[in-house]
JSON list of C-alpha atoms in Angstrom, two decimals:
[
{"chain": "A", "resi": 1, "resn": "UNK", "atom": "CA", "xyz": [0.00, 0.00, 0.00]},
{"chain": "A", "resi": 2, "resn": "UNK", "atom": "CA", "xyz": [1.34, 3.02, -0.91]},
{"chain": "A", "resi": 3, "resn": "UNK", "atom": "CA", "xyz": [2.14, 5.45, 2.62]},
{"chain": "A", "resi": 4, "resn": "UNK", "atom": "CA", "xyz": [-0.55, 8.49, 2.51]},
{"chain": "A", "resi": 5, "resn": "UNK", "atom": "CA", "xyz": [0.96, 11.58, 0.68]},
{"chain": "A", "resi": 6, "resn": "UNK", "atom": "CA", "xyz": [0.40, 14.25, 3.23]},
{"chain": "A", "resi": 7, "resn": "UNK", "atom": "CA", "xyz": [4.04, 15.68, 3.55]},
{"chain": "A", "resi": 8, "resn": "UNK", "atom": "CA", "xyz": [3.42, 17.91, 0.87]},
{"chain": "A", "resi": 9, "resn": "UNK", "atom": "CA", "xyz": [-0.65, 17.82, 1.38]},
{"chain": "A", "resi": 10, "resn": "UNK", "atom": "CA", "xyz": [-0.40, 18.60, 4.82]},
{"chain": "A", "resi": 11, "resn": "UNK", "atom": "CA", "xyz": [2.32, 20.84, 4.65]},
{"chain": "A", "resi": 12, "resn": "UNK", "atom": "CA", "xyz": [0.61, 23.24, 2.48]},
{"chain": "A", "resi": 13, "resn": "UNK", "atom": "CA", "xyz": [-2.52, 23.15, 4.71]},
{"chain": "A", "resi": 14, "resn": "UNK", "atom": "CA", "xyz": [-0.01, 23.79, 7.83]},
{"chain": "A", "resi": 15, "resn": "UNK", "atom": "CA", "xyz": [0.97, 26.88, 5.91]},
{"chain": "A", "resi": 16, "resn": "UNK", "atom": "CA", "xyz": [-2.27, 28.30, 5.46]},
{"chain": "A", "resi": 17, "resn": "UNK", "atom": "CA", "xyz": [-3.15, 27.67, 9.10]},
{"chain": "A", "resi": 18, "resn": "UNK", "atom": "CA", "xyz": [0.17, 29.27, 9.90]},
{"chain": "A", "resi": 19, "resn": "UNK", "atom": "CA", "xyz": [0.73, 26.74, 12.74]},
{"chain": "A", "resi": 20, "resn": "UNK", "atom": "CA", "xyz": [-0.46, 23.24, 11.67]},
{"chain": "A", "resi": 21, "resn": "UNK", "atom": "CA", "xyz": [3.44, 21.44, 12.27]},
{"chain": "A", "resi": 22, "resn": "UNK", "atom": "CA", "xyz": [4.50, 20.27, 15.57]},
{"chain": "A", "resi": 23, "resn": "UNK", "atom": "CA", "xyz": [8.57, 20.87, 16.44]},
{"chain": "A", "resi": 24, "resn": "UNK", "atom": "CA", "xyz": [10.48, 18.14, 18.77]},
{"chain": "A", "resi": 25, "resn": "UNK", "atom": "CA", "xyz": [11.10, 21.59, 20.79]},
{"chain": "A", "resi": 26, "resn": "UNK", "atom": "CA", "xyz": [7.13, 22.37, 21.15]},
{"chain": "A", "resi": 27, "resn": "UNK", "atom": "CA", "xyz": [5.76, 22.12, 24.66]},
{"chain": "A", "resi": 28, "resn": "UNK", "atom": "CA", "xyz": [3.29, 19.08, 25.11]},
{"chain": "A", "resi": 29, "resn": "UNK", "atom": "CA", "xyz": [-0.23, 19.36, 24.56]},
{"chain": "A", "resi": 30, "resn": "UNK", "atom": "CA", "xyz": [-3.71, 17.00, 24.89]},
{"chain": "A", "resi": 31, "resn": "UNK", "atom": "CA", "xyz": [-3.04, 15.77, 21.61]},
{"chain": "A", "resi": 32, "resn": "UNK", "atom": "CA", "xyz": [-0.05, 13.69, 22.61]},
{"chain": "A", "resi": 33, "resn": "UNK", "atom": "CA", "xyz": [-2.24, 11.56, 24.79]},
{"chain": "A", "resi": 34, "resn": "UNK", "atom": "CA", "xyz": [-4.10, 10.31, 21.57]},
{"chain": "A", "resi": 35, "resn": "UNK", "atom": "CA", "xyz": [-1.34, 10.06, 19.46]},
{"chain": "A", "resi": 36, "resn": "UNK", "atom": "CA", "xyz": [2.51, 10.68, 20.56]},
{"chain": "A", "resi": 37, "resn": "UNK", "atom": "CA", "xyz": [4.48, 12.73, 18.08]},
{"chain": "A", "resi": 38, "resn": "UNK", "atom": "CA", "xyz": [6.41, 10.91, 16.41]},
{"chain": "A", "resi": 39, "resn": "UNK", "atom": "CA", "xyz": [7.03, 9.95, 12.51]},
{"chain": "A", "resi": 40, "resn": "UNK", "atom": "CA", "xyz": [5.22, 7.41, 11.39]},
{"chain": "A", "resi": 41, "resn": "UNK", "atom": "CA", "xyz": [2.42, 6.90, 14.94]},
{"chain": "A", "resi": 42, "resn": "UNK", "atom": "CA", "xyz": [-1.42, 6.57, 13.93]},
{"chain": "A", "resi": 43, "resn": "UNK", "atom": "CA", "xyz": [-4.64, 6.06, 15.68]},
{"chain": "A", "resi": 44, "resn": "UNK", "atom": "CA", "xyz": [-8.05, 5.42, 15.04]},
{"chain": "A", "resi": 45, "resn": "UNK", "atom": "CA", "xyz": [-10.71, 6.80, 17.19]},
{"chain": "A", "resi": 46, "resn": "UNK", "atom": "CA", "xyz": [-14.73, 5.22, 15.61]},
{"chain": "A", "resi": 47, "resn": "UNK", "atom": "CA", "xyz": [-18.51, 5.70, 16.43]},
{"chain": "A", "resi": 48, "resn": "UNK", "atom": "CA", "xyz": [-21.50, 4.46, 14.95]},
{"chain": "A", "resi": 49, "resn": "UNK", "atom": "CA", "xyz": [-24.78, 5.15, 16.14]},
{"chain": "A", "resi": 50, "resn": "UNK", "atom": "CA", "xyz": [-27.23, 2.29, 16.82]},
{"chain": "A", "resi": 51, "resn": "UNK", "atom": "CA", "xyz": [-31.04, 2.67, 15.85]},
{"chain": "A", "resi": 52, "resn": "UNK", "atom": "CA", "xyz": [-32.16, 3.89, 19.42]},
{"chain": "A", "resi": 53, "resn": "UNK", "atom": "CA", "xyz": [-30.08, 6.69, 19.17]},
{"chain": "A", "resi": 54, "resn": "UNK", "atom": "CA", "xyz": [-30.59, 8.07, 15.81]},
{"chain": "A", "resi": 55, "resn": "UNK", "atom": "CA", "xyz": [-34.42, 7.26, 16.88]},
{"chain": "A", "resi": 56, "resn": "UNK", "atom": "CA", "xyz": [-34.15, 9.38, 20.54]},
{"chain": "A", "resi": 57, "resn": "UNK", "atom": "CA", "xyz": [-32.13, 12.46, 18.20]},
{"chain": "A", "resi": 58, "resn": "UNK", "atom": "CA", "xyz": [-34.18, 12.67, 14.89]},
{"chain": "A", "resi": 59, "resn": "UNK", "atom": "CA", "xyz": [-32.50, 15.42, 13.64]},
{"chain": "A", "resi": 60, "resn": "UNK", "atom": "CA", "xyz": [-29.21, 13.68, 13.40]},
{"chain": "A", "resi": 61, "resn": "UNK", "atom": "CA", "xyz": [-28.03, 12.89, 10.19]},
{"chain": "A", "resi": 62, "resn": "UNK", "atom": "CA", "xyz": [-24.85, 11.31, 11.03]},
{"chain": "A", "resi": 63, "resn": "UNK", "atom": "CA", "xyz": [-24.57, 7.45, 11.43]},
{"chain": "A", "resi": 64, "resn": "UNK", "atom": "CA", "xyz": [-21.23, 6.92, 11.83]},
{"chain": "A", "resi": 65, "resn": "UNK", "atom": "CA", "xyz": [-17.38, 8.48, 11.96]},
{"chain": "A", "resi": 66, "resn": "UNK", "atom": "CA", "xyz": [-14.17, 7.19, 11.64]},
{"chain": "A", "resi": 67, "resn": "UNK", "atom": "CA", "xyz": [-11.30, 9.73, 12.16]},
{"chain": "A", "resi": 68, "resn": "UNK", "atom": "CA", "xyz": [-7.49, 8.32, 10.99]},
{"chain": "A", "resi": 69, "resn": "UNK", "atom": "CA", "xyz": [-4.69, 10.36, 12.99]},
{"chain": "A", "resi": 70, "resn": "UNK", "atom": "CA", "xyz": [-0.73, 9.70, 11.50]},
{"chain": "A", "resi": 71, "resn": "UNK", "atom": "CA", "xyz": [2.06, 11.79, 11.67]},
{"chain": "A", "resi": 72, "resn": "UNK", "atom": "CA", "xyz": [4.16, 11.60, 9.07]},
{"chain": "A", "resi": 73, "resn": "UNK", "atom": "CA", "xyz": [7.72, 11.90, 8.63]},
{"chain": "A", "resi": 74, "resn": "UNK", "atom": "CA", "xyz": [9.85, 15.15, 9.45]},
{"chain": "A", "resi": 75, "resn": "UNK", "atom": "CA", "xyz": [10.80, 17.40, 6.18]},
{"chain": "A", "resi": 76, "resn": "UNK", "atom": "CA", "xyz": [12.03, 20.60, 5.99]},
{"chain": "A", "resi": 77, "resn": "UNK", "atom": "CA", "xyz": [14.53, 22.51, 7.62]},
{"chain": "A", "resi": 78, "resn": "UNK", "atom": "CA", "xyz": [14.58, 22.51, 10.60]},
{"chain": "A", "resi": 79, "resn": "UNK", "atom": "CA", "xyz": [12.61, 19.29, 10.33]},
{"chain": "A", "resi": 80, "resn": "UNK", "atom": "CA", "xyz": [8.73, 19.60, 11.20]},
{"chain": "A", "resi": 81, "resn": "UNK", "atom": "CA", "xyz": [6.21, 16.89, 11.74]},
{"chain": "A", "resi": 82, "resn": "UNK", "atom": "CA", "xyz": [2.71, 16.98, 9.90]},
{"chain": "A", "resi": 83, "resn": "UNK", "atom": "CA", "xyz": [0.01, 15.90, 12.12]},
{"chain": "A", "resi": 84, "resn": "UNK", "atom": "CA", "xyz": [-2.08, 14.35, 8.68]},
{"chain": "A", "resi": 85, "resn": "UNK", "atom": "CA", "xyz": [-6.18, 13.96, 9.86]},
{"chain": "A", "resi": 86, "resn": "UNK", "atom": "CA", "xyz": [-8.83, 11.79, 7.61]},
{"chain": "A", "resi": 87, "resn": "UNK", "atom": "CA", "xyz": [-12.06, 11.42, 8.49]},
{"chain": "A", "resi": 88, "resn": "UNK", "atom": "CA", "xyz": [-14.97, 9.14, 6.96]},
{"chain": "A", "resi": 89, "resn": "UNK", "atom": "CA", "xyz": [-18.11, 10.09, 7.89]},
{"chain": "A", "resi": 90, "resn": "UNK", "atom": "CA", "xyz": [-21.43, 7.99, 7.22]},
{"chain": "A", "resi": 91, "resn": "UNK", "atom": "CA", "xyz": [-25.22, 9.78, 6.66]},
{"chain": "A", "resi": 92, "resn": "UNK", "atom": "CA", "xyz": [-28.52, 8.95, 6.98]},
{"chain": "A", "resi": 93, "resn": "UNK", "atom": "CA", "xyz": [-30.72, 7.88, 2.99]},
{"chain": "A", "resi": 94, "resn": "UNK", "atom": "CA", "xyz": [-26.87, 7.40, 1.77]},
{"chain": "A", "resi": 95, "resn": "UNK", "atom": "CA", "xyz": [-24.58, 4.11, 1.59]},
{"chain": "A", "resi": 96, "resn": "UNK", "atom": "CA", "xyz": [-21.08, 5.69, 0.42]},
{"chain": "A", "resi": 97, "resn": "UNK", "atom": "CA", "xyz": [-19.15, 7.28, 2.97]},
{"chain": "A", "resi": 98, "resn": "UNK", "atom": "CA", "xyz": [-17.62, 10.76, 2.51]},
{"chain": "A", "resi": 99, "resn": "UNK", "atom": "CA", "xyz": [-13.93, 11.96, 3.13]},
{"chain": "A", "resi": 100, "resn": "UNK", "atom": "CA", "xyz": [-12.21, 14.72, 3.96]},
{"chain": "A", "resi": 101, "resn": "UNK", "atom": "CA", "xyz": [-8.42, 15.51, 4.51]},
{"chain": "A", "resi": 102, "resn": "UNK", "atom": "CA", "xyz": [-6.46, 17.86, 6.54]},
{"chain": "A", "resi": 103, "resn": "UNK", "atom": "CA", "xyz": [-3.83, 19.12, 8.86]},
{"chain": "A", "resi": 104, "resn": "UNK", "atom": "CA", "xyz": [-4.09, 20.01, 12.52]},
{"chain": "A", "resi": 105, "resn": "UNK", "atom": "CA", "xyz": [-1.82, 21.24, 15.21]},
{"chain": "A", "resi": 106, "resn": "UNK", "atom": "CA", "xyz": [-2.91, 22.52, 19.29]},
{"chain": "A", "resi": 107, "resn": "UNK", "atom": "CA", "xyz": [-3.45, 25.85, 19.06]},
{"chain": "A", "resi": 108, "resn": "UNK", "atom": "CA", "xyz": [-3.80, 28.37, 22.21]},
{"chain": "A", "resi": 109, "resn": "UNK", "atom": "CA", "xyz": [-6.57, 30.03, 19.55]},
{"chain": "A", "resi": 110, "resn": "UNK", "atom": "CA", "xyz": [-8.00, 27.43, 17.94]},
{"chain": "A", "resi": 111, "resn": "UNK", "atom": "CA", "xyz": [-11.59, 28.51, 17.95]},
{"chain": "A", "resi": 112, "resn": "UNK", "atom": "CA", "xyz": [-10.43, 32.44, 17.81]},
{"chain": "A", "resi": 113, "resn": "UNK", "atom": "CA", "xyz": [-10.58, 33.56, 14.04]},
{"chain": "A", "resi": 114, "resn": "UNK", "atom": "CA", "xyz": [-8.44, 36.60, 12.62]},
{"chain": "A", "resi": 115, "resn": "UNK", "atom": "CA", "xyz": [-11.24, 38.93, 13.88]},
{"chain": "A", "resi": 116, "resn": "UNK", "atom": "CA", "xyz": [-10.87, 37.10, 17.29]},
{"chain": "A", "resi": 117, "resn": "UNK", "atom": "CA", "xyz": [-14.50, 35.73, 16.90]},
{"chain": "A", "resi": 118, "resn": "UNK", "atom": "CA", "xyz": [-15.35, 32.57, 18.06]},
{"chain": "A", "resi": 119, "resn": "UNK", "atom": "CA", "xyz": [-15.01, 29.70, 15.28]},
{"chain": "A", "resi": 120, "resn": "UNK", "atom": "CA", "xyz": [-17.58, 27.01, 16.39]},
{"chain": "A", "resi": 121, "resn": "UNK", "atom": "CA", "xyz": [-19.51, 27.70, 18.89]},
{"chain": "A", "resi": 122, "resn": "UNK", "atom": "CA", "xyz": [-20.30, 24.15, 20.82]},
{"chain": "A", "resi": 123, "resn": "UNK", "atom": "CA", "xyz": [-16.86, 24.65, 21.36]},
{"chain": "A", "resi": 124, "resn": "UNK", "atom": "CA", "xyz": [-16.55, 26.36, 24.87]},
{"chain": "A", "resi": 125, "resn": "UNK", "atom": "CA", "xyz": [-12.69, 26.42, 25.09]},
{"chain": "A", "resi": 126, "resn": "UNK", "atom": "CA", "xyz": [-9.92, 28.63, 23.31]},
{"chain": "A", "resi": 127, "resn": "UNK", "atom": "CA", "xyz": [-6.96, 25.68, 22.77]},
{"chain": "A", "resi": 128, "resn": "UNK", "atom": "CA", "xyz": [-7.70, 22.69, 20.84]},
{"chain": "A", "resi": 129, "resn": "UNK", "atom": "CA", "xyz": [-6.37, 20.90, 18.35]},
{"chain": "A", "resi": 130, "resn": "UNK", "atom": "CA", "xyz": [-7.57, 23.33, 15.19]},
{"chain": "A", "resi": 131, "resn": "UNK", "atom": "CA", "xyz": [-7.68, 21.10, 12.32]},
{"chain": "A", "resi": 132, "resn": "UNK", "atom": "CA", "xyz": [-7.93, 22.86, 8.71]},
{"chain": "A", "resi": 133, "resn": "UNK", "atom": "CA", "xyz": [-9.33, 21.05, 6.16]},
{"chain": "A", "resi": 134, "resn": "UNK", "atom": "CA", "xyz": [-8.50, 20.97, 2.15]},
{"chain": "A", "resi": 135, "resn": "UNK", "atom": "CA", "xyz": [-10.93, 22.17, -0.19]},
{"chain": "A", "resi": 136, "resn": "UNK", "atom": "CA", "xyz": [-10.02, 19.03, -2.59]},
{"chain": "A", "resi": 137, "resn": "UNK", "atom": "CA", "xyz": [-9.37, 16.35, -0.56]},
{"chain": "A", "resi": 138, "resn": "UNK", "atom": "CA", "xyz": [-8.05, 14.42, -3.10]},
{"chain": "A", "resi": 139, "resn": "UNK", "atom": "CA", "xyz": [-4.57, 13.26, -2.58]},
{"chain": "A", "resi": 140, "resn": "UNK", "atom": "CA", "xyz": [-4.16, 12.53, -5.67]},
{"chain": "A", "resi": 141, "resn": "UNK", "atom": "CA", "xyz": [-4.25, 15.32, -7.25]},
{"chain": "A", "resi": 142, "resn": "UNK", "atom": "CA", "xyz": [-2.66, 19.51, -6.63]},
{"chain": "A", "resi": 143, "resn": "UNK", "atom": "CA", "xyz": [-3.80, 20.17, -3.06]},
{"chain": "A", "resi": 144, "resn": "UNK", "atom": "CA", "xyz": [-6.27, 23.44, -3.37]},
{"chain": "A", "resi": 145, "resn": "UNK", "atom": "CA", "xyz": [-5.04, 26.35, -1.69]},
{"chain": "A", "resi": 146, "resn": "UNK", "atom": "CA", "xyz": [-8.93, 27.02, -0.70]},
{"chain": "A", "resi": 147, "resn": "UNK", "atom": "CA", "xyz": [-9.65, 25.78, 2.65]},
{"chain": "A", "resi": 148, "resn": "UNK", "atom": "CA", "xyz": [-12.32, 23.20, 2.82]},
{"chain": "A", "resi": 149, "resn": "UNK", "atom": "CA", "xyz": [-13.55, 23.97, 6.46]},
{"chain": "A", "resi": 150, "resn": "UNK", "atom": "CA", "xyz": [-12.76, 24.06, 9.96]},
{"chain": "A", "resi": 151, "resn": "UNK", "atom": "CA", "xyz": [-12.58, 21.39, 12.82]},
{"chain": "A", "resi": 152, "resn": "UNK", "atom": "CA", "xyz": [-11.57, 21.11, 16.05]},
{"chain": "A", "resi": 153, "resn": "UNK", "atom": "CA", "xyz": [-9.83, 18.17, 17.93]},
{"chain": "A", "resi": 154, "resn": "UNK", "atom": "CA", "xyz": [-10.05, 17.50, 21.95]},
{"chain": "A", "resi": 155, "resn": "UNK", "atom": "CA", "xyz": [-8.80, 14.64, 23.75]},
{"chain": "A", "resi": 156, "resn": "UNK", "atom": "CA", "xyz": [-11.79, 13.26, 25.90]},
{"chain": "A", "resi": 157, "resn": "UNK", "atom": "CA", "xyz": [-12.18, 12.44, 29.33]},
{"chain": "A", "resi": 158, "resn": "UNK", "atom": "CA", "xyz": [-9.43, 9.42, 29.20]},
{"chain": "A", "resi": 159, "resn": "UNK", "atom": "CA", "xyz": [-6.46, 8.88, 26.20]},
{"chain": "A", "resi": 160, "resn": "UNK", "atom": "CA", "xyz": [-8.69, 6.18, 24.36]},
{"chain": "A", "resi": 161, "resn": "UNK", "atom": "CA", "xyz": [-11.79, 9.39, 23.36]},
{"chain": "A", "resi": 162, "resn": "UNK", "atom": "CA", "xyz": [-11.53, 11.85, 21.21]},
{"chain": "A", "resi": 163, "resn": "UNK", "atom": "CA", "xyz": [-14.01, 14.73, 20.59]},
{"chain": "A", "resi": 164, "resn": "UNK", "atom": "CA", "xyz": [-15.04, 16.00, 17.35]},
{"chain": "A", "resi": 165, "resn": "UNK", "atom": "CA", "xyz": [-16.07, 19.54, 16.99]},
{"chain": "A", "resi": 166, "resn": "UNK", "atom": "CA", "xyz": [-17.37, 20.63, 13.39]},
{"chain": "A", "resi": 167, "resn": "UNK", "atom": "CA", "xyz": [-17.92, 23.88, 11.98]},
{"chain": "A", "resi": 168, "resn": "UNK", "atom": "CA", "xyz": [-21.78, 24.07, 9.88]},
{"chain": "A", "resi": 169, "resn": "UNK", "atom": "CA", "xyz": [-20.06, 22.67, 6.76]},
{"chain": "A", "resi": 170, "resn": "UNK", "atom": "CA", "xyz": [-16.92, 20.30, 4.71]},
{"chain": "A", "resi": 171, "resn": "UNK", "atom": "CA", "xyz": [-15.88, 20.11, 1.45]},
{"chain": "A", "resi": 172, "resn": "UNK", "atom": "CA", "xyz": [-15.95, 16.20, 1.25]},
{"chain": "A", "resi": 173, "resn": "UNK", "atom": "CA", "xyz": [-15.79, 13.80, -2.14]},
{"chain": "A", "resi": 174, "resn": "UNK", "atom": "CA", "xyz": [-16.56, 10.06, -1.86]},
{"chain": "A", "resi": 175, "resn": "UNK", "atom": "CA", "xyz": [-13.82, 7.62, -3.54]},
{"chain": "A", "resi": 176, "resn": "UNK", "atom": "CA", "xyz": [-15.97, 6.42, -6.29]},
{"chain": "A", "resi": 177, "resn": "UNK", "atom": "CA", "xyz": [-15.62, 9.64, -8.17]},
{"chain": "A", "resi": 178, "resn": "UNK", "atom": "CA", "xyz": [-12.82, 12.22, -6.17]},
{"chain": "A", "resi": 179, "resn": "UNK", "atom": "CA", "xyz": [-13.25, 14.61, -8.82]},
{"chain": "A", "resi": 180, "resn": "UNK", "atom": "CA", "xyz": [-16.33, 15.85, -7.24]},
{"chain": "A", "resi": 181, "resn": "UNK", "atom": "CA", "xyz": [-16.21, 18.00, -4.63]},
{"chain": "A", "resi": 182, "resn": "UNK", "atom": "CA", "xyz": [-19.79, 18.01, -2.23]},
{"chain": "A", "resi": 183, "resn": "UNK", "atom": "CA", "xyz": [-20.33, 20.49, 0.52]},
{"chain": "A", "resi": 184, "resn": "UNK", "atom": "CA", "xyz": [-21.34, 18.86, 2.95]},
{"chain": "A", "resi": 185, "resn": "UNK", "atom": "CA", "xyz": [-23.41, 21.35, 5.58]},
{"chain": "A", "resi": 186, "resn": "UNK", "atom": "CA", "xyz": [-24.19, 20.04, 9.04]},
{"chain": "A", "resi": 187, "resn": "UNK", "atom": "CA", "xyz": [-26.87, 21.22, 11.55]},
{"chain": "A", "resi": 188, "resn": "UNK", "atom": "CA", "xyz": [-27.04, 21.90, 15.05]},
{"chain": "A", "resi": 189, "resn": "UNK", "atom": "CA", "xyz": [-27.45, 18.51, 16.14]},
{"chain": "A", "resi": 190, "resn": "UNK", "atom": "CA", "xyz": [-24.08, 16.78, 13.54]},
{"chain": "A", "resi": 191, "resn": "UNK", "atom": "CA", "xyz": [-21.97, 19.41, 15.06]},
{"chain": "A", "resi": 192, "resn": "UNK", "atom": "CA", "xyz": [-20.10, 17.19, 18.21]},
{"chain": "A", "resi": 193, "resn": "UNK", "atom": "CA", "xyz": [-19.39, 14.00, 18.00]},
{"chain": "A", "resi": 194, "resn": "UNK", "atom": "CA", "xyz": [-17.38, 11.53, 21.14]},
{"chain": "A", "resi": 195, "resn": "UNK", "atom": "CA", "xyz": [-14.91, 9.23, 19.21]},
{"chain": "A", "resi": 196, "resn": "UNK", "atom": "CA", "xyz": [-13.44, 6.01, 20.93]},
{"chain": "A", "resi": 197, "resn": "UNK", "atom": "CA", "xyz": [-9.84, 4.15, 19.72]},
{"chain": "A", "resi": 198, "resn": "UNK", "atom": "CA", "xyz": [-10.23, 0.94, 17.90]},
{"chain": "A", "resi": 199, "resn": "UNK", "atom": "CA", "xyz": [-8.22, -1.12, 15.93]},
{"chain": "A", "resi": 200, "resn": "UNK", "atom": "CA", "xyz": [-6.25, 0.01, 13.36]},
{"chain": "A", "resi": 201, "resn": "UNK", "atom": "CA", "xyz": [-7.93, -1.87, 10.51]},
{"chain": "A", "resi": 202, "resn": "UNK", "atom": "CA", "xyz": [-11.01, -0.15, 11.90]},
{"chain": "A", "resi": 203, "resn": "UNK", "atom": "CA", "xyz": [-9.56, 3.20, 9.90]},
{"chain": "A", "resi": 204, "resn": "UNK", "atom": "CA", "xyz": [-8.08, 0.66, 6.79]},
{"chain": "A", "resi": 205, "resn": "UNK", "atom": "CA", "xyz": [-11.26, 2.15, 4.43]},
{"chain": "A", "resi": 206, "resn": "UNK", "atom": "CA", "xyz": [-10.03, 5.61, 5.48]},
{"chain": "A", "resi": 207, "resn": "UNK", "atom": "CA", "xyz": [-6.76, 4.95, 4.50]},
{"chain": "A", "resi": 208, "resn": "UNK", "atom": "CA", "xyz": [-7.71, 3.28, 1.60]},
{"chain": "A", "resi": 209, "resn": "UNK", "atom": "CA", "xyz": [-9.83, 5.77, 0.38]},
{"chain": "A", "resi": 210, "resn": "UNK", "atom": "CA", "xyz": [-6.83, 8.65, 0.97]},
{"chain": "A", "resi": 211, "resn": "UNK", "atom": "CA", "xyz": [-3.88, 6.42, -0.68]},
{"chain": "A", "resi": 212, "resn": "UNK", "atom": "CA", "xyz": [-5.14, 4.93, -3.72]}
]
């Protein structure tokens, strides 16, 4: 299998987040509890919703999430890690999965915009890990220089849970036809979501679907 191109596809996202690397010299953060920082580490955090649950929160759309964490290896100089993110996300009426690429990093600000507004609001914290997202997420093919959305990582109340904070929308494409870019908006109640590790072959359609 061929190793997920995000050196260069993450790199360019750091640089438009203007702080999406992590240095060996960078103070620790929640992050590191999920995933230690170092070259070549993943983890996959999973949820799927079972029928009571979708039935007790109609308004949910979301039936599942999968969200694949790897750094990959130093470049540059000095040498910088890219903390690479891919999530697969699942929806209600539709049976192919949607994906989405990007690059995160903690961030003192992460849900503080250039205007100092507040970024997502069910976010009730300044530092997370702020995750931006491509506007093609498409390894395959020229990263876009457009940003494809906003989201925001926090580690949960243990190592093995993530939380997932969305903004109202993602630029997403399914891997049938990656060509296509779909905005994907989400409403109040697809806006946090409370991840748990599993397996790595839990995130091996993730992968797939970001290296081939």
């Amino acid at each position: 299998m061929r190793r997920l191109n995000l050196a260069a596809g993450v790199g360019a996202i750091a640089l438009l987040a203007g702080a999406c690397n992590v240095t060996a010299a960078q103070a620790a953060s929640p992050l590191d509890d999920l995933i230690a920082p170092k070259a070549g580490n993943s983890a996959c955090f999973t949820r799927v919703y079972d029928a009571d649950h979708l039935h007790n929160n109609p308004k949910q759309t979301t039936t599942a999430m999968v969200v694949w964490l790897t750094y990959d290896k130093a470049y540059g100089d000095p040498a910088i890690l890219a903390l690479g993110l891919g999530i697969g996300i699942s929806r209600k009426g539709d049976s192919l999965p949607l994906f989405a690429q990007g690059g995160c990093a903690w961030d003192e600000r992460a849900n503080r915009d250039t205007s100092d507004r507040r970024m997502i609001e069910e976010f009730k914290k300044e530092a997370g890990g702020g995750c931006m997202m491509s506007a093609r997420p498409d390894v395959f093919d020229v990263l876009s220089a457009e940003e494809g959305g906003y989201l925001i990582l926090d580690r949960g109340k243990d190592s093995d849970t993530l939380v997932v904070y969305l903004e109202d929308y993602l630029t997403m494409v399914k891997q049938a036809d990656r060509a296509k870019q779909l905005d994907i908006t989400f409403g109040a109640a697809d806006r946090v979501f409370l991840l748990r590790r599993a397996a790595a072959k839990d995130c091996d359609f993730v992968e797939r679907a970001m290296t081939r």
